[in-house]
PDB file of C-alpha atoms in Angstrom:
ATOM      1  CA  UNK A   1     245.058 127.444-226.501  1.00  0.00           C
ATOM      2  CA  UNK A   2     245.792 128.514-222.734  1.00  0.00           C
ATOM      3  CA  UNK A   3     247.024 125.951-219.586  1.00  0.00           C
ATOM      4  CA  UNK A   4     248.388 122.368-220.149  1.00  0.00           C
ATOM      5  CA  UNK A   5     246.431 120.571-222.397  1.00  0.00           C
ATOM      6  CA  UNK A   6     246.680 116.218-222.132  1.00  0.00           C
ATOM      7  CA  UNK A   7     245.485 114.179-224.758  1.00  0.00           C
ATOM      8  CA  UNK A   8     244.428 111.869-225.244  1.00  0.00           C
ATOM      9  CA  UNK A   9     241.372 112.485-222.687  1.00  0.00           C
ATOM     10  CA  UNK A  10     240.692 108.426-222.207  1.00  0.00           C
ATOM     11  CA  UNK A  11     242.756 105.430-223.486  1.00  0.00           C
ATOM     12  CA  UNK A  12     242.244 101.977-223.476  1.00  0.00           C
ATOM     13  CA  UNK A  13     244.748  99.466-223.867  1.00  0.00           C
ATOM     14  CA  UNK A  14     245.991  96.018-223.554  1.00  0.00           C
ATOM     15  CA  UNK A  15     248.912  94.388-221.794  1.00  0.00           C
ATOM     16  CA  UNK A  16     250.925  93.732-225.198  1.00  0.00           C
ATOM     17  CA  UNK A  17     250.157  97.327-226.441  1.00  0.00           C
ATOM     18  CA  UNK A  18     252.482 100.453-227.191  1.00  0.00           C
ATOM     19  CA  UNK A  19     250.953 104.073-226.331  1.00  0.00           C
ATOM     20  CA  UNK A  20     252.153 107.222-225.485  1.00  0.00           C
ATOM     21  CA  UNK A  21     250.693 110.321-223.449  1.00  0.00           C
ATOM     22  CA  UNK A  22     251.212 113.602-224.378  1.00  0.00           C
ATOM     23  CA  UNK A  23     251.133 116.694-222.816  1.00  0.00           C
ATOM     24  CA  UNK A  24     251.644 120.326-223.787  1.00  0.00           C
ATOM     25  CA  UNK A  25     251.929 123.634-221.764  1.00  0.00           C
ATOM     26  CA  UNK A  26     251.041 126.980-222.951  1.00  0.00           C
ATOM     27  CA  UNK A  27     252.539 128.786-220.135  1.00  0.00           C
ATOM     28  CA  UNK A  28     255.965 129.254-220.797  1.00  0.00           C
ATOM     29  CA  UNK A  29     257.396 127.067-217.836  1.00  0.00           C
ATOM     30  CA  UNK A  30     260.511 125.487-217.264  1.00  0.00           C
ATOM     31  CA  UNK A  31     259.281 122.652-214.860  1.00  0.00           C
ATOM     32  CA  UNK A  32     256.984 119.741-216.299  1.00  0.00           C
ATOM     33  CA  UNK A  33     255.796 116.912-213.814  1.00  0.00           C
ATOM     34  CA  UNK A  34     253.561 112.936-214.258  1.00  0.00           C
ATOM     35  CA  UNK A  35     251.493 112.172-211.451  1.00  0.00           C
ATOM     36  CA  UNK A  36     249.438 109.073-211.182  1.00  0.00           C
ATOM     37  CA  UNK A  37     245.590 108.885-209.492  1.00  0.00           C
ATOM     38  CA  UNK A  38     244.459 105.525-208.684  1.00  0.00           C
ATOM     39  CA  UNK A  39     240.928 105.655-206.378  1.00  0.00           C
ATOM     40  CA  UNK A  40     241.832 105.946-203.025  1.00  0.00           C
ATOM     41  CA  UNK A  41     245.068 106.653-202.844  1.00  0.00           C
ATOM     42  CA  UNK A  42     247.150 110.334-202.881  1.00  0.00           C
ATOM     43  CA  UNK A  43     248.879 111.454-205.960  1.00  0.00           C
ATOM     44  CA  UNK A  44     251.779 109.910-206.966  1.00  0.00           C
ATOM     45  CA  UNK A  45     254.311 111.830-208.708  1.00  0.00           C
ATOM     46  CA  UNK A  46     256.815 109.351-211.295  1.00  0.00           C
ATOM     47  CA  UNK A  47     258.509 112.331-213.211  1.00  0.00           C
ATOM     48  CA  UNK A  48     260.103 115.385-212.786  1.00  0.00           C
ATOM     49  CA  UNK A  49     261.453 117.314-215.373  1.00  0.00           C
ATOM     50  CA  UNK A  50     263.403 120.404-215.154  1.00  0.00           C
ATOM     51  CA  UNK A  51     264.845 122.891-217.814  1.00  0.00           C
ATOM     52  CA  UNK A  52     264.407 119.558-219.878  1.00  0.00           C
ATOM     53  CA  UNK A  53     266.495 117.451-217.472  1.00  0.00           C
ATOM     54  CA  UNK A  54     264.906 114.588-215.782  1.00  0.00           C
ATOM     55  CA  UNK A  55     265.381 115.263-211.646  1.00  0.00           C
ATOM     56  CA  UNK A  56     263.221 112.922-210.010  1.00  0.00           C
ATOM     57  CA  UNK A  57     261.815 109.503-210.937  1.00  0.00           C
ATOM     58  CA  UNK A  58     259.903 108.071-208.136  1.00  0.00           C
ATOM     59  CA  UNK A  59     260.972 104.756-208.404  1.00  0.00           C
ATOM     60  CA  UNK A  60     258.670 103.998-211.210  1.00  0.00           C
ATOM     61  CA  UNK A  61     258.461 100.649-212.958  1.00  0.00           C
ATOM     62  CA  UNK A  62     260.514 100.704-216.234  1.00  0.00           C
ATOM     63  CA  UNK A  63     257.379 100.160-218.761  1.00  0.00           C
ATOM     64  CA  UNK A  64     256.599 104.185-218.015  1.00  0.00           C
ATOM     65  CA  UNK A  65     258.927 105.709-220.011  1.00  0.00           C
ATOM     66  CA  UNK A  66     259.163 109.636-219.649  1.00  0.00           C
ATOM     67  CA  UNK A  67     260.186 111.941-222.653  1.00  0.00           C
ATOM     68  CA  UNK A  68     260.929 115.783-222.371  1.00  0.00           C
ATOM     69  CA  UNK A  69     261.982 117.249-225.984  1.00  0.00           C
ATOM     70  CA  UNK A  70     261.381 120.760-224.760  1.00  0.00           C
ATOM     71  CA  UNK A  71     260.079 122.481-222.183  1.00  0.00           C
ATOM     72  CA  UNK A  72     256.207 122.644-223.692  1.00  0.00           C
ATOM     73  CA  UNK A  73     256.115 118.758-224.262  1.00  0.00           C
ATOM     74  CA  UNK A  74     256.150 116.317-222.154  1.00  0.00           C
ATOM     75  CA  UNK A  75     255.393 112.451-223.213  1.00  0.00           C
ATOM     76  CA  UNK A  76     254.759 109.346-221.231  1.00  0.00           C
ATOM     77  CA  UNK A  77     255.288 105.676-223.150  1.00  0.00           C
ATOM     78  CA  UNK A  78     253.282 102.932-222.159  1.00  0.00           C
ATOM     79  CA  UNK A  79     254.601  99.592-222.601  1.00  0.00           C
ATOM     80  CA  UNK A  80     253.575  96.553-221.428  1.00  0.00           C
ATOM     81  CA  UNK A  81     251.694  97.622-218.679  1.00  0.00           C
ATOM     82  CA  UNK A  82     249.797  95.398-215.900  1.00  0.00           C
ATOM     83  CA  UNK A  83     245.713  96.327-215.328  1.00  0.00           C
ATOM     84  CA  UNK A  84     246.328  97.827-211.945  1.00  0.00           C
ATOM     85  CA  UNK A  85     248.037 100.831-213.739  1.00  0.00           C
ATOM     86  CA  UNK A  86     245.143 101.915-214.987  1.00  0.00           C
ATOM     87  CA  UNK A  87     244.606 105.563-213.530  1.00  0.00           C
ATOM     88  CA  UNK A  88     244.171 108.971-214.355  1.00  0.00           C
ATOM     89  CA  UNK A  89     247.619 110.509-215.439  1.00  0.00           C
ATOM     90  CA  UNK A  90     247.932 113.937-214.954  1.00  0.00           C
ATOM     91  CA  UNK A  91     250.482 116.246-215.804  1.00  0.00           C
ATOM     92  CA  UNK A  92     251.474 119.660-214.608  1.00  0.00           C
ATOM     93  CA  UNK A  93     253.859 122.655-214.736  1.00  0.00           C
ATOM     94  CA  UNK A  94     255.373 125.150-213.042  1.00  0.00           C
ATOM     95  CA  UNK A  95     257.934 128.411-213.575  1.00  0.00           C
ATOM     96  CA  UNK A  96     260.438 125.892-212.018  1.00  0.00           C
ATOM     97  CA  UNK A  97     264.104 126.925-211.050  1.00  0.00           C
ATOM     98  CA  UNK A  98     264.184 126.182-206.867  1.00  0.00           C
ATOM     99  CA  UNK A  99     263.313 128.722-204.115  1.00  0.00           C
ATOM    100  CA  UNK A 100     260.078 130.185-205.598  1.00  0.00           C
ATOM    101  CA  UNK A 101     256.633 129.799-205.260  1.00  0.00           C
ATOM    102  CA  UNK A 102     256.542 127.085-208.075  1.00  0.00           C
ATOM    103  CA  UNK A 103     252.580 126.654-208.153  1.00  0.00           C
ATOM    104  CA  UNK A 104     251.929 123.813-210.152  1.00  0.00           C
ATOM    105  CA  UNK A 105     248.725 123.987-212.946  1.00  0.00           C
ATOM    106  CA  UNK A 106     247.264 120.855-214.517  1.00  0.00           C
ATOM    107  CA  UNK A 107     245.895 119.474-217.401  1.00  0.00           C
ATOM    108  CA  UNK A 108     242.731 117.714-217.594  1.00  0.00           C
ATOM    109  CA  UNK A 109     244.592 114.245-217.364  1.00  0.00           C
ATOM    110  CA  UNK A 110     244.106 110.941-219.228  1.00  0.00           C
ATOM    111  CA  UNK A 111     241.946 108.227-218.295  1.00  0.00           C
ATOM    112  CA  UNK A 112     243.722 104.508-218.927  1.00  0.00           C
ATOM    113  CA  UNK A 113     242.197 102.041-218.559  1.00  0.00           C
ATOM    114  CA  UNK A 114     244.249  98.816-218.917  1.00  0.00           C
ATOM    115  CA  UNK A 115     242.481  95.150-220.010  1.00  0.00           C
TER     116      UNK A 115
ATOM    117  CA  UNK B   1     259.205 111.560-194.330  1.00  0.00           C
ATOM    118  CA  UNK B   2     256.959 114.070-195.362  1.00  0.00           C
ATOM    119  CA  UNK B   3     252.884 113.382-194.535  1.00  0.00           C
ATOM    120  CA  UNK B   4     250.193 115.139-195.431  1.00  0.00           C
ATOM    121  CA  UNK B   5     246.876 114.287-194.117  1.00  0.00           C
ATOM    122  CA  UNK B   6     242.808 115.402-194.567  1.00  0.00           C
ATOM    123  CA  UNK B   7     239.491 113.525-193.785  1.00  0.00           C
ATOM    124  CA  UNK B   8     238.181 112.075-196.572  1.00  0.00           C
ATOM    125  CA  UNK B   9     234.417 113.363-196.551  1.00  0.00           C
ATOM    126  CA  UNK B  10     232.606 116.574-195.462  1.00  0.00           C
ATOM    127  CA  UNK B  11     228.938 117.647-196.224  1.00  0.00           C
ATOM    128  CA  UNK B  12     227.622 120.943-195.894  1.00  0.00           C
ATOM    129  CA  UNK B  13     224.240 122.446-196.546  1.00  0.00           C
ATOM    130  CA  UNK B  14     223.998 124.910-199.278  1.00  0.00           C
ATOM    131  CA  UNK B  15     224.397 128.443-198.270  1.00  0.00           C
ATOM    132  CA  UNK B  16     226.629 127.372-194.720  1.00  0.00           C
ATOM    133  CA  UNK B  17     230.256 127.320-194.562  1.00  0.00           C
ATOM    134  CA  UNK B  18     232.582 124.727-195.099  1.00  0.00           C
ATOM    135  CA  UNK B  19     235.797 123.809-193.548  1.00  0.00           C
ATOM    136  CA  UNK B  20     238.476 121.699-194.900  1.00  0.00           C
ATOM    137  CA  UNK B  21     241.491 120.800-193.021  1.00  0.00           C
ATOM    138  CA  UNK B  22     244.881 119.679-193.417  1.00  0.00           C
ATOM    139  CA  UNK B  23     248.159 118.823-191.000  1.00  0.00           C
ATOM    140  CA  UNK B  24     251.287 118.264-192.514  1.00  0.00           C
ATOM    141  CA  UNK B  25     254.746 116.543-190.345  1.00  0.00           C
ATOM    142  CA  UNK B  26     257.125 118.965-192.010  1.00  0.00           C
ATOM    143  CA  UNK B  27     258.133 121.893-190.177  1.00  0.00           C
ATOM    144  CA  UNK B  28     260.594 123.879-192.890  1.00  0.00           C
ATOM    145  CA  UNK B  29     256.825 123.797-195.120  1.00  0.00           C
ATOM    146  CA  UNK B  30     257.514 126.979-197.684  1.00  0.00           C
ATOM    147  CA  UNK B  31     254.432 127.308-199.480  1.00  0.00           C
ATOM    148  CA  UNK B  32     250.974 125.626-198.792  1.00  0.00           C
ATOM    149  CA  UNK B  33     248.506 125.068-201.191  1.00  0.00           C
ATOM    150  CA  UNK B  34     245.054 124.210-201.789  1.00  0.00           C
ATOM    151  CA  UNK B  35     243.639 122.644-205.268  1.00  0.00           C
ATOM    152  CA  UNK B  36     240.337 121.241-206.288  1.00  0.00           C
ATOM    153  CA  UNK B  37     239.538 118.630-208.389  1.00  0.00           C
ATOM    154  CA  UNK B  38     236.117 118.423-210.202  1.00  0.00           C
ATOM    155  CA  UNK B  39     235.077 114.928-211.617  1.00  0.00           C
ATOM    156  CA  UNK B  40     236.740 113.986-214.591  1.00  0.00           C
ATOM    157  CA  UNK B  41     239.058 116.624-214.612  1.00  0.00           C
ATOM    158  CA  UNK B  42     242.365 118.008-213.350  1.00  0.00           C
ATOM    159  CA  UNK B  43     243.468 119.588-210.288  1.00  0.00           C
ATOM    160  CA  UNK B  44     242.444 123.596-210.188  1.00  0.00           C
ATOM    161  CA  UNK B  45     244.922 125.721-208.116  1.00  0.00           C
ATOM    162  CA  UNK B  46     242.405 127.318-205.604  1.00  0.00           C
ATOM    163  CA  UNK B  47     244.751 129.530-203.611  1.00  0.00           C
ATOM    164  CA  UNK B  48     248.237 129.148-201.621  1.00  0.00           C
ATOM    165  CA  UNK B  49     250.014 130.636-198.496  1.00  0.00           C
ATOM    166  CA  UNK B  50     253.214 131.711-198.096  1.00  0.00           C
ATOM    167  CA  UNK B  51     254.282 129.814-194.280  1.00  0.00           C
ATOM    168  CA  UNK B  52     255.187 133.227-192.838  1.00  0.00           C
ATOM    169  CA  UNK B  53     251.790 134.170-192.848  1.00  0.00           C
ATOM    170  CA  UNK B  54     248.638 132.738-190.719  1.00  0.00           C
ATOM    171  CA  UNK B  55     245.985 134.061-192.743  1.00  0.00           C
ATOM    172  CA  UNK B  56     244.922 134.545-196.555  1.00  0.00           C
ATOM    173  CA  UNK B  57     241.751 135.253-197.413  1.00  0.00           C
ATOM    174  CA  UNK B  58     240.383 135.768-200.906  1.00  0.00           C
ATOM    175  CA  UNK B  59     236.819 136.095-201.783  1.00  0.00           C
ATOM    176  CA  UNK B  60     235.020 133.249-200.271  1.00  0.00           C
ATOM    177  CA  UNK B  61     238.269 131.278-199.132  1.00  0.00           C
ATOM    178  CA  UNK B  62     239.843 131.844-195.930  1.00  0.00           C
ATOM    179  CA  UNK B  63     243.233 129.905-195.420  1.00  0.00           C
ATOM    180  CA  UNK B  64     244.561 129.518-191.965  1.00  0.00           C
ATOM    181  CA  UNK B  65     247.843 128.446-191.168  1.00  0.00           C
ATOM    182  CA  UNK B  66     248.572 127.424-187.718  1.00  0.00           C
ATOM    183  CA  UNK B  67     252.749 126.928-188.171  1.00  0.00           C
ATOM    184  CA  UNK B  68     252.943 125.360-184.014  1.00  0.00           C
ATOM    185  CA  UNK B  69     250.374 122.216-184.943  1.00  0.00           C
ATOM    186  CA  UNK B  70     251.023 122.297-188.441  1.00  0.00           C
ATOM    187  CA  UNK B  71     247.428 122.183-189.023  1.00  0.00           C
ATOM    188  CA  UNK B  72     246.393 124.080-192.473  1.00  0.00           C
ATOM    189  CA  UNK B  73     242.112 124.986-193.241  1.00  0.00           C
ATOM    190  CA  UNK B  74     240.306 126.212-195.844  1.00  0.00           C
ATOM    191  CA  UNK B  75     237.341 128.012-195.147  1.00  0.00           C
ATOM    192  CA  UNK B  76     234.265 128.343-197.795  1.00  0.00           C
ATOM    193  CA  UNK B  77     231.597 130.718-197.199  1.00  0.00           C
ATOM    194  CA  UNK B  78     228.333 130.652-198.733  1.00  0.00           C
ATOM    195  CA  UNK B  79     229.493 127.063-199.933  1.00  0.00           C
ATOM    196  CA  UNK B  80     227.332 126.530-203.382  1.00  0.00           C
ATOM    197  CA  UNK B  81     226.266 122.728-205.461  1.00  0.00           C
ATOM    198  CA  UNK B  82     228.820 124.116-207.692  1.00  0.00           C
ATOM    199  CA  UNK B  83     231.894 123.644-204.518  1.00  0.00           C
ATOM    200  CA  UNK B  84     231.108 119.901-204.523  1.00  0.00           C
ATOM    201  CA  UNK B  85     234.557 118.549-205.329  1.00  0.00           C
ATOM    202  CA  UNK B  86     237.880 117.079-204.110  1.00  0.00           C
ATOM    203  CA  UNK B  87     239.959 119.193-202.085  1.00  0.00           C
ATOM    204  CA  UNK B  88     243.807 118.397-201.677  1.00  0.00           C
ATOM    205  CA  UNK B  89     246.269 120.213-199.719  1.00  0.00           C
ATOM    206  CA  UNK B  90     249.770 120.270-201.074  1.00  0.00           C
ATOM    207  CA  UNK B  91     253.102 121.297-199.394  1.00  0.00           C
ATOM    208  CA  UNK B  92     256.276 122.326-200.510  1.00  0.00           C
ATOM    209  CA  UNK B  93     259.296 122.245-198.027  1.00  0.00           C
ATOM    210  CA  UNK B  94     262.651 123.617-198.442  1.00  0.00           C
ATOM    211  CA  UNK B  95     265.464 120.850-199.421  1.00  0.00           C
ATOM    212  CA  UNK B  96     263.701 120.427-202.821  1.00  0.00           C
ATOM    213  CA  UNK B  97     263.036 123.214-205.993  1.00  0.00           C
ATOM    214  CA  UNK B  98     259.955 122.014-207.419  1.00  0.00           C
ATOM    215  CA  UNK B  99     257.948 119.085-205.539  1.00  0.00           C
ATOM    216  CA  UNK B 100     255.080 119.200-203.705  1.00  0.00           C
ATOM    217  CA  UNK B 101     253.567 116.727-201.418  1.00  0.00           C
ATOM    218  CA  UNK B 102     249.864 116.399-201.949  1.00  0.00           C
ATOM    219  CA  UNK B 103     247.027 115.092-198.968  1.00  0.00           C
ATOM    220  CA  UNK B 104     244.712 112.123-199.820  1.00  0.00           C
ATOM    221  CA  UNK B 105     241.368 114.821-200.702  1.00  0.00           C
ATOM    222  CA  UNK B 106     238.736 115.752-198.879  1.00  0.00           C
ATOM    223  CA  UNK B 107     235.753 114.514-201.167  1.00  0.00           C
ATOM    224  CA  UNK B 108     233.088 117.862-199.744  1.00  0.00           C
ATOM    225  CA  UNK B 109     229.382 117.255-200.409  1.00  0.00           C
ATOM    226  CA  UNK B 110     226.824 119.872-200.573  1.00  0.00           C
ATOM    227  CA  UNK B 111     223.255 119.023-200.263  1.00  0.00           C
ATOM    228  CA  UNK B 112     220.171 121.495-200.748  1.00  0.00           C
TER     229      UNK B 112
END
Protein backbone atom coordinates (compact mmCIF):
# COMPACT_ATOMS: atom_id res chain seq x y z
CA UNK A 1 0.00 0.00 0.00
CA UNK A 2 1.30 3.55 -1.26
CA UNK A 3 0.49 7.31 0.52
CA UNK A 4 -0.96 7.72 4.09
CA UNK A 5 -3.64 5.57 4.66
CA UNK A 6 -6.43 6.74 7.81
CA UNK A 7 -8.72 4.40 9.15
CA UNK A 8 -11.08 4.21 10.21
CA UNK A 9 -12.86 6.03 7.08
CA UNK A 10 -16.12 7.18 9.36
CA UNK A 11 -16.67 6.91 13.17
CA UNK A 12 -19.40 7.52 15.25
CA UNK A 13 -19.29 8.07 18.77
CA UNK A 14 -20.73 9.28 21.94
CA UNK A 15 -19.69 11.81 24.55
CA UNK A 16 -18.70 9.01 27.24
CA UNK A 17 -16.82 6.96 24.53
CA UNK A 18 -13.00 6.01 24.06
CA UNK A 19 -11.64 5.85 20.28
CA UNK A 20 -8.60 6.25 18.64
CA UNK A 21 -7.53 7.34 14.95
CA UNK A 22 -4.92 5.88 13.24
CA UNK A 23 -2.86 6.75 10.60
CA UNK A 24 -0.02 5.18 8.64
CA UNK A 25 2.47 6.52 5.96
CA UNK A 26 4.09 4.55 3.34
CA UNK A 27 6.45 7.17 2.31
CA UNK A 28 9.27 7.03 4.42
CA UNK A 29 8.85 10.57 6.12
CA UNK A 30 10.05 11.97 9.14
CA UNK A 31 7.25 14.65 9.68
CA UNK A 32 3.57 13.44 10.59
CA UNK A 33 0.79 16.20 11.14
CA UNK A 34 -3.56 16.18 12.58
CA UNK A 35 -5.56 18.68 11.01
CA UNK A 36 -9.18 19.20 11.76
CA UNK A 37 -12.10 20.20 8.91
CA UNK A 38 -15.21 21.46 10.31
CA UNK A 39 -17.68 23.04 7.28
CA UNK A 40 -16.79 26.38 6.79
CA UNK A 41 -13.94 26.97 8.38
CA UNK A 42 -9.91 26.56 7.17
CA UNK A 43 -7.91 23.67 8.34
CA UNK A 44 -6.85 23.51 11.61
CA UNK A 45 -3.71 21.88 12.39
CA UNK A 46 -3.60 20.31 16.47
CA UNK A 47 -0.34 18.16 16.00
CA UNK A 48 2.91 18.24 14.79
CA UNK A 49 5.18 15.59 15.01
CA UNK A 50 8.72 15.52 14.06
CA UNK A 51 11.45 12.71 13.97
CA UNK A 52 8.83 11.31 16.57
CA UNK A 53 8.94 14.41 18.79
CA UNK A 54 5.85 16.34 19.31
CA UNK A 55 6.69 20.28 18.06
CA UNK A 56 3.54 21.95 17.84
CA UNK A 57 0.17 21.49 19.57
CA UNK A 58 -2.18 24.15 18.57
CA UNK A 59 -3.66 24.74 21.68
CA UNK A 60 -5.89 21.79 21.43
CA UNK A 61 -8.35 20.73 24.11
CA UNK A 62 -6.84 17.92 26.29
CA UNK A 63 -9.53 15.05 25.28
CA UNK A 64 -7.35 14.83 21.73
CA UNK A 65 -4.63 13.00 22.72
CA UNK A 66 -1.77 12.61 20.02
CA UNK A 67 0.52 9.43 19.87
CA UNK A 68 3.69 9.06 17.59
CA UNK A 69 5.42 5.46 18.20
CA UNK A 70 7.39 5.84 15.01
CA UNK A 71 7.64 7.76 12.26
CA UNK A 72 4.90 5.60 9.99
CA UNK A 73 2.18 5.81 12.81
CA UNK A 74 0.56 8.34 14.00
CA UNK A 75 -2.64 7.95 16.50
CA UNK A 76 -5.20 10.38 17.74
CA UNK A 77 -7.34 9.35 21.18
CA UNK A 78 -10.67 10.51 21.52
CA UNK A 79 -11.99 10.98 24.86
CA UNK A 80 -14.80 12.54 26.01
CA UNK A 81 -15.42 14.65 23.29
CA UNK A 82 -18.29 17.45 22.86
CA UNK A 83 -20.64 17.10 19.36
CA UNK A 84 -19.13 20.17 17.82
CA UNK A 85 -15.85 18.14 17.31
CA UNK A 86 -17.24 16.22 14.97
CA UNK A 87 -15.13 16.80 11.66
CA UNK A 88 -13.13 15.25 9.20
CA UNK A 89 -9.57 14.49 10.68
CA UNK A 90 -7.00 14.33 8.34
CA UNK A 91 -3.57 13.49 8.63
CA UNK A 92 -0.50 14.14 6.57
CA UNK A 93 3.29 13.83 6.07
CA UNK A 94 6.11 15.22 4.87
CA UNK A 95 10.20 14.50 4.40
CA UNK A 96 10.33 16.94 7.42
CA UNK A 97 13.72 18.30 8.86
CA UNK A 98 13.32 22.50 8.33
CA UNK A 99 14.44 24.49 5.24
CA UNK A 100 13.06 22.21 2.47
CA UNK A 101 10.28 22.02 0.37
CA UNK A 102 8.34 19.83 2.97
CA UNK A 103 5.15 19.15 0.67
CA UNK A 104 2.71 17.68 2.77
CA UNK A 105 0.46 14.40 1.27
CA UNK A 106 -2.76 13.26 2.92
CA UNK A 107 -4.73 10.51 3.75
CA UNK A 108 -8.25 10.13 2.95
CA UNK A 109 -9.25 11.37 6.56
CA UNK A 110 -11.88 10.15 9.06
CA UNK A 111 -15.30 11.21 9.29
CA UNK A 112 -16.55 11.65 13.25
CA UNK A 113 -19.34 12.24 13.88
CA UNK A 114 -20.05 12.89 17.59
CA UNK A 115 -23.85 12.26 19.29
CA UNK B 1 -0.17 36.65 12.01
CA UNK B 2 -0.11 34.76 9.04
CA UNK B 3 -3.55 34.99 6.61
CA UNK B 4 -4.33 33.31 3.84
CA UNK B 5 -7.32 34.17 1.90
CA UNK B 6 -9.54 32.81 -1.45
CA UNK B 7 -13.24 33.37 -2.53
CA UNK B 8 -15.21 30.74 -1.64
CA UNK B 9 -17.08 29.85 -5.03
CA UNK B 10 -16.21 29.95 -8.77
CA UNK B 11 -18.16 28.37 -11.75
CA UNK B 12 -16.87 27.80 -15.02
CA UNK B 13 -18.33 26.28 -18.14
CA UNK B 14 -16.85 23.12 -19.31
CA UNK B 15 -14.14 23.45 -21.80
CA UNK B 16 -13.20 27.47 -20.51
CA UNK B 17 -10.58 28.27 -18.12
CA UNK B 18 -10.66 28.67 -14.62
CA UNK B 19 -8.92 30.90 -12.26
CA UNK B 20 -8.41 30.49 -8.65
CA UNK B 21 -6.80 33.00 -6.53
CA UNK B 22 -5.09 33.43 -3.39
CA UNK B 23 -3.26 36.50 -1.27
CA UNK B 24 -1.37 35.69 1.59
CA UNK B 25 0.01 38.72 4.51
CA UNK B 26 3.38 37.05 4.82
CA UNK B 27 6.14 38.40 2.94
CA UNK B 28 9.26 35.82 3.88
CA UNK B 29 6.43 33.03 2.04
CA UNK B 30 9.08 30.04 0.94
CA UNK B 31 7.03 27.71 -0.85
CA UNK B 32 3.36 28.11 -2.14
CA UNK B 33 1.16 25.48 -2.74
CA UNK B 34 -1.96 24.48 -4.26
CA UNK B 35 -4.10 21.19 -3.17
CA UNK B 36 -7.48 19.92 -4.09
CA UNK B 37 -9.87 18.27 -2.23
CA UNK B 38 -12.53 15.97 -3.86
CA UNK B 39 -15.69 15.13 -1.72
CA UNK B 40 -15.14 12.73 0.83
CA UNK B 41 -11.65 12.59 0.51
CA UNK B 42 -8.27 14.10 1.38
CA UNK B 43 -6.36 16.93 0.19
CA UNK B 44 -4.37 16.05 -3.33
CA UNK B 45 -1.09 18.05 -3.73
CA UNK B 46 -1.81 19.72 -7.18
CA UNK B 47 1.43 21.61 -7.72
CA UNK B 48 3.74 24.21 -5.67
CA UNK B 49 6.08 27.23 -6.37
CA UNK B 50 9.16 27.95 -5.12
CA UNK B 51 8.69 32.20 -4.09
CA UNK B 52 11.69 33.06 -6.27
CA UNK B 53 9.85 32.28 -9.18
CA UNK B 54 6.59 34.07 -10.81
CA UNK B 55 5.53 31.40 -12.96
CA UNK B 56 5.05 27.44 -12.99
CA UNK B 57 3.20 25.92 -15.36
CA UNK B 58 2.52 22.21 -15.70
CA UNK B 59 0.13 20.68 -18.05
CA UNK B 60 -3.11 22.40 -17.64
CA UNK B 61 -2.07 24.45 -14.41
CA UNK B 62 -0.50 27.70 -14.61
CA UNK B 63 0.66 29.17 -11.14
CA UNK B 64 1.40 32.81 -10.91
CA UNK B 65 3.08 34.36 -8.20
CA UNK B 66 2.95 38.02 -7.91
CA UNK B 67 5.66 38.40 -4.68
CA UNK B 68 4.77 42.76 -4.55
CA UNK B 69 0.74 42.04 -3.79
CA UNK B 70 1.23 38.77 -2.50
CA UNK B 71 -1.48 37.61 -4.64
CA UNK B 72 -0.98 33.72 -5.74
CA UNK B 73 -3.49 32.06 -9.00
CA UNK B 74 -4.00 28.99 -10.37
CA UNK B 75 -4.94 28.79 -13.78
CA UNK B 76 -6.99 25.64 -15.34
CA UNK B 77 -7.31 25.28 -18.93
CA UNK B 78 -9.76 23.24 -20.63
CA UNK B 79 -11.37 23.00 -17.02
CA UNK B 80 -13.35 19.41 -17.16
CA UNK B 81 -16.74 17.98 -14.65
CA UNK B 82 -13.95 15.99 -13.35
CA UNK B 83 -11.99 19.68 -11.82
CA UNK B 84 -15.12 20.29 -9.71
CA UNK B 85 -13.53 20.38 -6.27
CA UNK B 86 -12.09 22.42 -3.36
CA UNK B 87 -9.11 24.31 -4.01
CA UNK B 88 -6.84 25.53 -1.02
CA UNK B 89 -3.78 27.48 -1.19
CA UNK B 90 -1.19 26.77 1.44
CA UNK B 91 1.96 28.76 2.47
CA UNK B 92 4.97 28.03 4.14
CA UNK B 93 7.15 30.96 5.53
CA UNK B 94 10.53 30.87 6.89
CA UNK B 95 10.69 30.97 10.95
CA UNK B 96 9.08 27.47 10.98
CA UNK B 97 10.46 23.74 9.42
CA UNK B 98 7.38 22.07 8.61
CA UNK B 99 3.93 24.12 8.85
CA UNK B 100 1.93 25.37 6.39
CA UNK B 101 -0.84 27.80 6.53
CA UNK B 102 -3.77 26.72 4.45
CA UNK B 103 -6.71 29.36 2.71
CA UNK B 104 -10.44 28.73 3.50
CA UNK B 105 -11.05 26.76 -0.37
CA UNK B 106 -12.32 27.88 -3.25
CA UNK B 107 -15.37 25.40 -3.74
CA UNK B 108 -15.02 25.65 -8.23
CA UNK B 109 -18.15 24.49 -10.07
CA UNK B 110 -18.23 23.36 -13.56
CA UNK B 111 -21.42 23.21 -15.40
CA UNK B 112 -21.99 21.72 -19.05
Amino acid sequence: ETGVTQTPRHLVMGMTNKKSLKCEQHLGHNAMYWYKQSAKKPLELMFVYNFKEQTENNSVPSRFSPECPNSSHLFLHLHTLQPEDSALYLCASSPGGAGGEETQYFGPGTRLLVL
Amino acid sequence: GEDVEQSLFLSVREGDSSVINCTYTDSSSTYLYWYKQEPGAGLQLLTYIFSNMDMKQDQRLTVLLNKKDKHLSLRIADTQTGDSAIYFCAEKYTGTASKLTFGTGTRLQVTL
